[in-house]
Amino acid sequence: MSGSELAGGVLFHLGPLAITDTVATTWGVMLFLAIAARLLTYRLAPRPSRRQTIAEGVVAVVERAIGEAVPAGAVRRVLPFVASLWIFVLAANLAGLIPGVHAPTRDLSATAALAALVFASTHWYGIRARGLRAYLRHYTKPSPILLPFHIISELTRTLALAIRLFGNIMSLEMAALLVLLIAGFLVPVPLLMLHVIEAVVQAYIFGVLALIYIGGAIEPGETDEAEPSRAVSPAAAGAENSNDKEES
Amino acid sequence: MQFDWTTFVLEVLNFLVLVWILKRFLYQPVLTVLDSRQARIESEMAQAARLQQEGASLRQQYAERLAQWAEEREQLRQQLQQELGQLRAAGMEKIRQSLADEDGKARVRNAAATASHEAGLIRLAASEAYRNVAAMLRRLASPMLTASIVQLLLEDLAALPEEQRAVLRSAAEKLAADGQAEVASAHPLDDGTRQQIARGVSAAAGRSLPVTVSADAALIAGVRVAVGECLLHANLLDELAFFRRQNGRA
């Protein structure tokens, strides 16, 4: 178990950039998703075909899930980012099932990049929805004393987001590798089934947490009394509570 | 657990590119189709709601029209019944009037028939009475009664009103110069009586008229003097006939 098993090994160099298998696999996943998206949405018709029904079903389900967490006016704005998170993380997780291919999400650099994007997008959507002053002011609510704790919470939940996905996928692949080395060639098959379930669950968790963070940034919390005109949705409240539990 | 900044940055860029690709080739086309379908569904729903509203409106109008027709039909029925009642009443009144007229005519006809019948009975009774009186007078008739009646005739001729006297004179003047007064008597007259009659008639007629006497037992008693077209009745038969005529007029 070398270091390249945990972080992607360098496949080649592109100028000064060292291209690891994580990046290469990510490009493969991106190519696959781009082709799939193009095929699914080729010649859309008012009366949907089977493949169009699949595409519409995926988008409609994601849109409905996002609509339960963020205000209706922000759903279409948030949808591309959150839906892409779900789809990419799921595809990246499942890429580990291909023999000889490592899932990009078992690389901390990749999960950290996704977590950093979630961190950035949370503030981006929050500032766009509420304005910079109002958004920054919510860190001082209900009391300015809580400002350091809010900042620590922001950083730790982002770190937890990256570590959670990385740890689960990495440990899963590691377990499968160990079983393959110890037990034989066909024994890891049940473990691969567990891999599928784990891939789906981790993708769902990652996307839901990102959605909750973004929803919490867009909508004011219960203690944000400075803006009484903004209603507190149950989804946002639940997101904050989940966030607190996650941090604890 | 190693961290590679190059991979980190490339993964960030990769994901942003993936977001753009999926947004361009998946989300936007599908959302556009979903929106257009939703818009079409809403349009069709709105049209269906409008059609439903129009249907409800038409149904309400139809119900109101039916109610109006029912009301008009009821009014026409009542009007027809009223007109039929009026026609029936008018017809009944006309029938009653006709029956009353017929009843009046029948009453008149009955009264006329009764009167005619009564008159016939009266005439029959009078005729029978005259026949009986004539039979009784025939039994009582005698030359003396004839002489008495002649005396009464002479007295009446002497006191004859001027109008009747003028009529008698006019009839006498129309006679020829040798004209005569014809005397029919129920009984034979003696010469003295004949001369008295000739004198009395001549005095009343204003000229001298000889008389010729004939017998006529039908006169019962008395005489009938004919001066031209003028007749002087002084006998029971003519008196009975006179009374009979008078009674018939009454």
PDB file of C-alpha atoms in Angstrom, chain A residues 83-208:
ATOM      1  CA  ALA A  83     -26.983  18.533  -9.615  1.00  0.00           C
ATOM      2  CA  SER A  84     -23.488  18.406 -11.056  1.00  0.00           C
ATOM      3  CA  LEU A  85     -22.160  17.566  -7.606  1.00  0.00           C
ATOM      4  CA  TRP A  86     -24.569  14.655  -7.284  1.00  0.00           C
ATOM      5  CA  ILE A  87     -23.936  13.347 -10.763  1.00  0.00           C
ATOM      6  CA  PHE A  88     -20.176  13.781 -10.702  1.00  0.00           C
ATOM      7  CA  VAL A  89     -19.651  12.325  -7.223  1.00  0.00           C
ATOM      8  CA  LEU A  90     -21.853   9.361  -8.070  1.00  0.00           C
ATOM      9  CA  ALA A  91     -20.037   8.736 -11.360  1.00  0.00           C
ATOM     10  CA  ALA A  92     -16.649   9.229  -9.725  1.00  0.00           C
ATOM     11  CA  ASN A  93     -17.529   6.850  -6.913  1.00  0.00           C
ATOM     12  CA  LEU A  94     -18.779   4.216  -9.351  1.00  0.00           C
ATOM     13  CA  ALA A  95     -15.662   4.616 -11.508  1.00  0.00           C
ATOM     14  CA  GLY A  96     -13.813   2.606  -8.861  1.00  0.00           C
ATOM     15  CA  LEU A  97     -15.760  -0.471  -9.955  1.00  0.00           C
ATOM     16  CA  ILE A  98     -13.897  -0.518 -13.234  1.00  0.00           C
ATOM     17  CA  PRO A  99     -10.905  -2.809 -12.928  1.00  0.00           C
ATOM     18  CA  GLY A 100      -7.653  -0.893 -12.954  1.00  0.00           C
ATOM     19  CA  VAL A 101      -9.369   2.431 -12.369  1.00  0.00           C
ATOM     20  CA  HIS A 102      -9.376   4.253  -9.068  1.00  0.00           C
ATOM     21  CA  ALA A 103     -12.281   6.416  -8.042  1.00  0.00           C
ATOM     22  CA  PRO A 104     -11.211  10.086  -8.100  1.00  0.00           C
ATOM     23  CA  THR A 105     -13.043  10.583  -4.821  1.00  0.00           C
ATOM     24  CA  ARG A 106     -10.605   8.331  -3.016  1.00  0.00           C
ATOM     25  CA  ASP A 107      -8.095  11.161  -3.534  1.00  0.00           C
ATOM     26  CA  LEU A 108      -8.162  13.839  -0.840  1.00  0.00           C
ATOM     27  CA  SER A 109      -7.098  16.445  -3.399  1.00  0.00           C
ATOM     28  CA  ALA A 110     -10.244  15.781  -5.421  1.00  0.00           C
ATOM     29  CA  THR A 111     -12.625  15.728  -2.461  1.00  0.00           C
ATOM     30  CA  ALA A 112     -10.940  18.812  -1.046  1.00  0.00           C
ATOM     31  CA  ALA A 113     -11.451  20.545  -4.382  1.00  0.00           C
ATOM     32  CA  LEU A 114     -15.158  19.665  -4.303  1.00  0.00           C
ATOM     33  CA  ALA A 115     -15.458  20.765  -0.680  1.00  0.00           C
ATOM     34  CA  ALA A 116     -13.675  24.004  -1.497  1.00  0.00           C
ATOM     35  CA  LEU A 117     -16.128  24.589  -4.335  1.00  0.00           C
ATOM     36  CA  VAL A 118     -19.019  23.949  -1.957  1.00  0.00           C
ATOM     37  CA  PHE A 119     -17.470  26.377   0.530  1.00  0.00           C
ATOM     38  CA  ALA A 120     -17.071  29.033  -2.127  1.00  0.00           C
ATOM     39  CA  SER A 121     -20.468  28.472  -3.699  1.00  0.00           C
ATOM     40  CA  THR A 122     -22.174  28.681  -0.309  1.00  0.00           C
ATOM     41  CA  HIS A 123     -20.863  32.193   0.218  1.00  0.00           C
ATOM     42  CA  TRP A 124     -21.393  33.091  -3.430  1.00  0.00           C
ATOM     43  CA  TYR A 125     -25.082  32.128  -3.400  1.00  0.00           C
ATOM     44  CA  GLY A 126     -25.577  33.632   0.072  1.00  0.00           C
ATOM     45  CA  ILE A 127     -24.107  36.981  -0.925  1.00  0.00           C
ATOM     46  CA  ARG A 128     -26.093  36.988  -4.179  1.00  0.00           C
ATOM     47  CA  ALA A 129     -29.320  36.248  -2.363  1.00  0.00           C
ATOM     48  CA  ARG A 130     -28.955  38.476   0.683  1.00  0.00           C
ATOM     49  CA  GLY A 131     -26.314  41.062  -0.139  1.00  0.00           C
ATOM     50  CA  LEU A 132     -22.785  41.255   1.284  1.00  0.00           C
ATOM     51  CA  ARG A 133     -23.589  43.217   4.466  1.00  0.00           C
ATOM     52  CA  ALA A 134     -26.623  41.175   5.380  1.00  0.00           C
ATOM     53  CA  TYR A 135     -24.768  37.960   4.668  1.00  0.00           C
ATOM     54  CA  LEU A 136     -21.755  38.899   6.737  1.00  0.00           C
ATOM     55  CA  ARG A 137     -23.988  40.215   9.523  1.00  0.00           C
ATOM     56  CA  HIS A 138     -25.541  36.801  10.063  1.00  0.00           C
ATOM     57  CA  TYR A 139     -22.192  35.597  11.428  1.00  0.00           C
ATOM     58  CA  THR A 140     -22.707  37.945  14.384  1.00  0.00           C
ATOM     59  CA  LYS A 141     -26.163  36.631  15.209  1.00  0.00           C
ATOM     60  CA  PRO A 142     -27.480  36.037  17.740  1.00  0.00           C
ATOM     61  CA  SER A 143     -24.363  37.468  19.417  1.00  0.00           C
ATOM     62  CA  PRO A 144     -21.011  38.802  18.078  1.00  0.00           C
ATOM     63  CA  ILE A 145     -19.351  36.479  20.546  1.00  0.00           C
ATOM     64  CA  LEU A 146     -20.335  33.593  18.297  1.00  0.00           C
ATOM     65  CA  LEU A 147     -18.395  34.992  15.308  1.00  0.00           C
ATOM     66  CA  PRO A 148     -15.289  32.816  15.890  1.00  0.00           C
ATOM     67  CA  PHE A 149     -17.448  29.774  16.323  1.00  0.00           C
ATOM     68  CA  HIS A 150     -19.259  30.501  13.095  1.00  0.00           C
ATOM     69  CA  ILE A 151     -15.937  30.796  11.271  1.00  0.00           C
ATOM     70  CA  ILE A 152     -14.644  27.606  12.814  1.00  0.00           C
ATOM     71  CA  SER A 153     -17.906  25.917  11.879  1.00  0.00           C
ATOM     72  CA  GLU A 154     -17.547  27.018   8.273  1.00  0.00           C
ATOM     73  CA  LEU A 155     -14.020  25.667   8.053  1.00  0.00           C
ATOM     74  CA  THR A 156     -14.615  22.417   9.899  1.00  0.00           C
ATOM     75  CA  ARG A 157     -17.719  21.482   8.000  1.00  0.00           C
ATOM     76  CA  THR A 158     -15.849  22.025   4.743  1.00  0.00           C
ATOM     77  CA  LEU A 159     -13.000  19.921   6.016  1.00  0.00           C
ATOM     78  CA  ALA A 160     -15.428  17.278   7.209  1.00  0.00           C
ATOM     79  CA  LEU A 161     -17.104  17.288   3.835  1.00  0.00           C
ATOM     80  CA  ALA A 162     -13.804  16.508   2.122  1.00  0.00           C
ATOM     81  CA  ILE A 163     -12.576  14.003   4.670  1.00  0.00           C
ATOM     82  CA  ARG A 164     -15.900  12.144   4.855  1.00  0.00           C
ATOM     83  CA  LEU A 165     -16.087  11.414   1.157  1.00  0.00           C
ATOM     84  CA  PHE A 166     -12.378  10.697   0.880  1.00  0.00           C
ATOM     85  CA  GLY A 167     -12.342   8.418   3.927  1.00  0.00           C
ATOM     86  CA  ASN A 168     -15.360   6.377   2.939  1.00  0.00           C
ATOM     87  CA  ILE A 169     -14.347   5.788  -0.650  1.00  0.00           C
ATOM     88  CA  MET A 170     -10.696   5.257   0.125  1.00  0.00           C
ATOM     89  CA  SER A 171     -11.478   2.783   2.894  1.00  0.00           C
ATOM     90  CA  LEU A 172     -13.920   0.987   0.643  1.00  0.00           C
ATOM     91  CA  GLU A 173     -11.390   0.546  -2.107  1.00  0.00           C
ATOM     92  CA  MET A 174      -8.745  -0.412   0.426  1.00  0.00           C
ATOM     93  CA  ALA A 175     -11.013  -3.036   1.930  1.00  0.00           C
ATOM     94  CA  ALA A 176     -11.796  -4.433  -1.492  1.00  0.00           C
ATOM     95  CA  LEU A 177      -8.076  -4.549  -2.333  1.00  0.00           C
ATOM     96  CA  LEU A 178      -7.246  -6.312   0.927  1.00  0.00           C
ATOM     97  CA  VAL A 179     -10.008  -8.873   0.443  1.00  0.00           C
ATOM     98  CA  LEU A 180      -8.860  -9.427  -3.119  1.00  0.00           C
ATOM     99  CA  LEU A 181      -5.304 -10.002  -1.987  1.00  0.00           C
ATOM    100  CA  ILE A 182      -6.226 -12.298   0.872  1.00  0.00           C
ATOM    101  CA  ALA A 183      -9.337 -14.216  -0.263  1.00  0.00           C
ATOM    102  CA  GLY A 184      -9.037 -14.569  -4.006  1.00  0.00           C
ATOM    103  CA  PHE A 185     -10.428 -13.246  -7.254  1.00  0.00           C
ATOM    104  CA  LEU A 186     -14.264 -13.699  -6.937  1.00  0.00           C
ATOM    105  CA  VAL A 187     -14.648 -13.174  -3.210  1.00  0.00           C
ATOM    106  CA  PRO A 188     -14.757  -9.327  -3.418  1.00  0.00           C
ATOM    107  CA  VAL A 189     -17.925  -9.461  -5.566  1.00  0.00           C
ATOM    108  CA  PRO A 190     -20.265  -8.915  -2.575  1.00  0.00           C
ATOM    109  CA  LEU A 191     -17.947  -6.159  -1.503  1.00  0.00           C
ATOM    110  CA  LEU A 192     -18.380  -4.576  -4.927  1.00  0.00           C
ATOM    111  CA  MET A 193     -22.141  -4.601  -4.362  1.00  0.00           C
ATOM    112  CA  LEU A 194     -21.478  -2.798  -1.124  1.00  0.00           C
ATOM    113  CA  HIS A 195     -19.325  -0.414  -3.172  1.00  0.00           C
ATOM    114  CA  VAL A 196     -22.301   0.480  -5.340  1.00  0.00           C
ATOM    115  CA  ILE A 197     -24.475   1.169  -2.330  1.00  0.00           C
ATOM    116  CA  GLU A 198     -21.768   3.144  -0.643  1.00  0.00           C
ATOM    117  CA  ALA A 199     -21.135   5.144  -3.806  1.00  0.00           C
ATOM    118  CA  VAL A 200     -24.789   6.115  -4.052  1.00  0.00           C
ATOM    119  CA  VAL A 201     -25.072   6.925  -0.354  1.00  0.00           C
ATOM    120  CA  GLN A 202     -21.914   9.025  -0.260  1.00  0.00           C
ATOM    121  CA  ALA A 203     -22.894  10.926  -3.385  1.00  0.00           C
ATOM    122  CA  TYR A 204     -26.305  11.612  -1.883  1.00  0.00           C
ATOM    123  CA  ILE A 205     -24.806  12.719   1.434  1.00  0.00           C
ATOM    124  CA  PHE A 206     -22.275  14.988  -0.229  1.00  0.00           C
ATOM    125  CA  GLY A 207     -24.883  16.623  -2.448  1.00  0.00           C
ATOM    126  CA  VAL A 208     -27.447  16.980   0.335  1.00  0.00           C
TER     127      VAL A 208
END
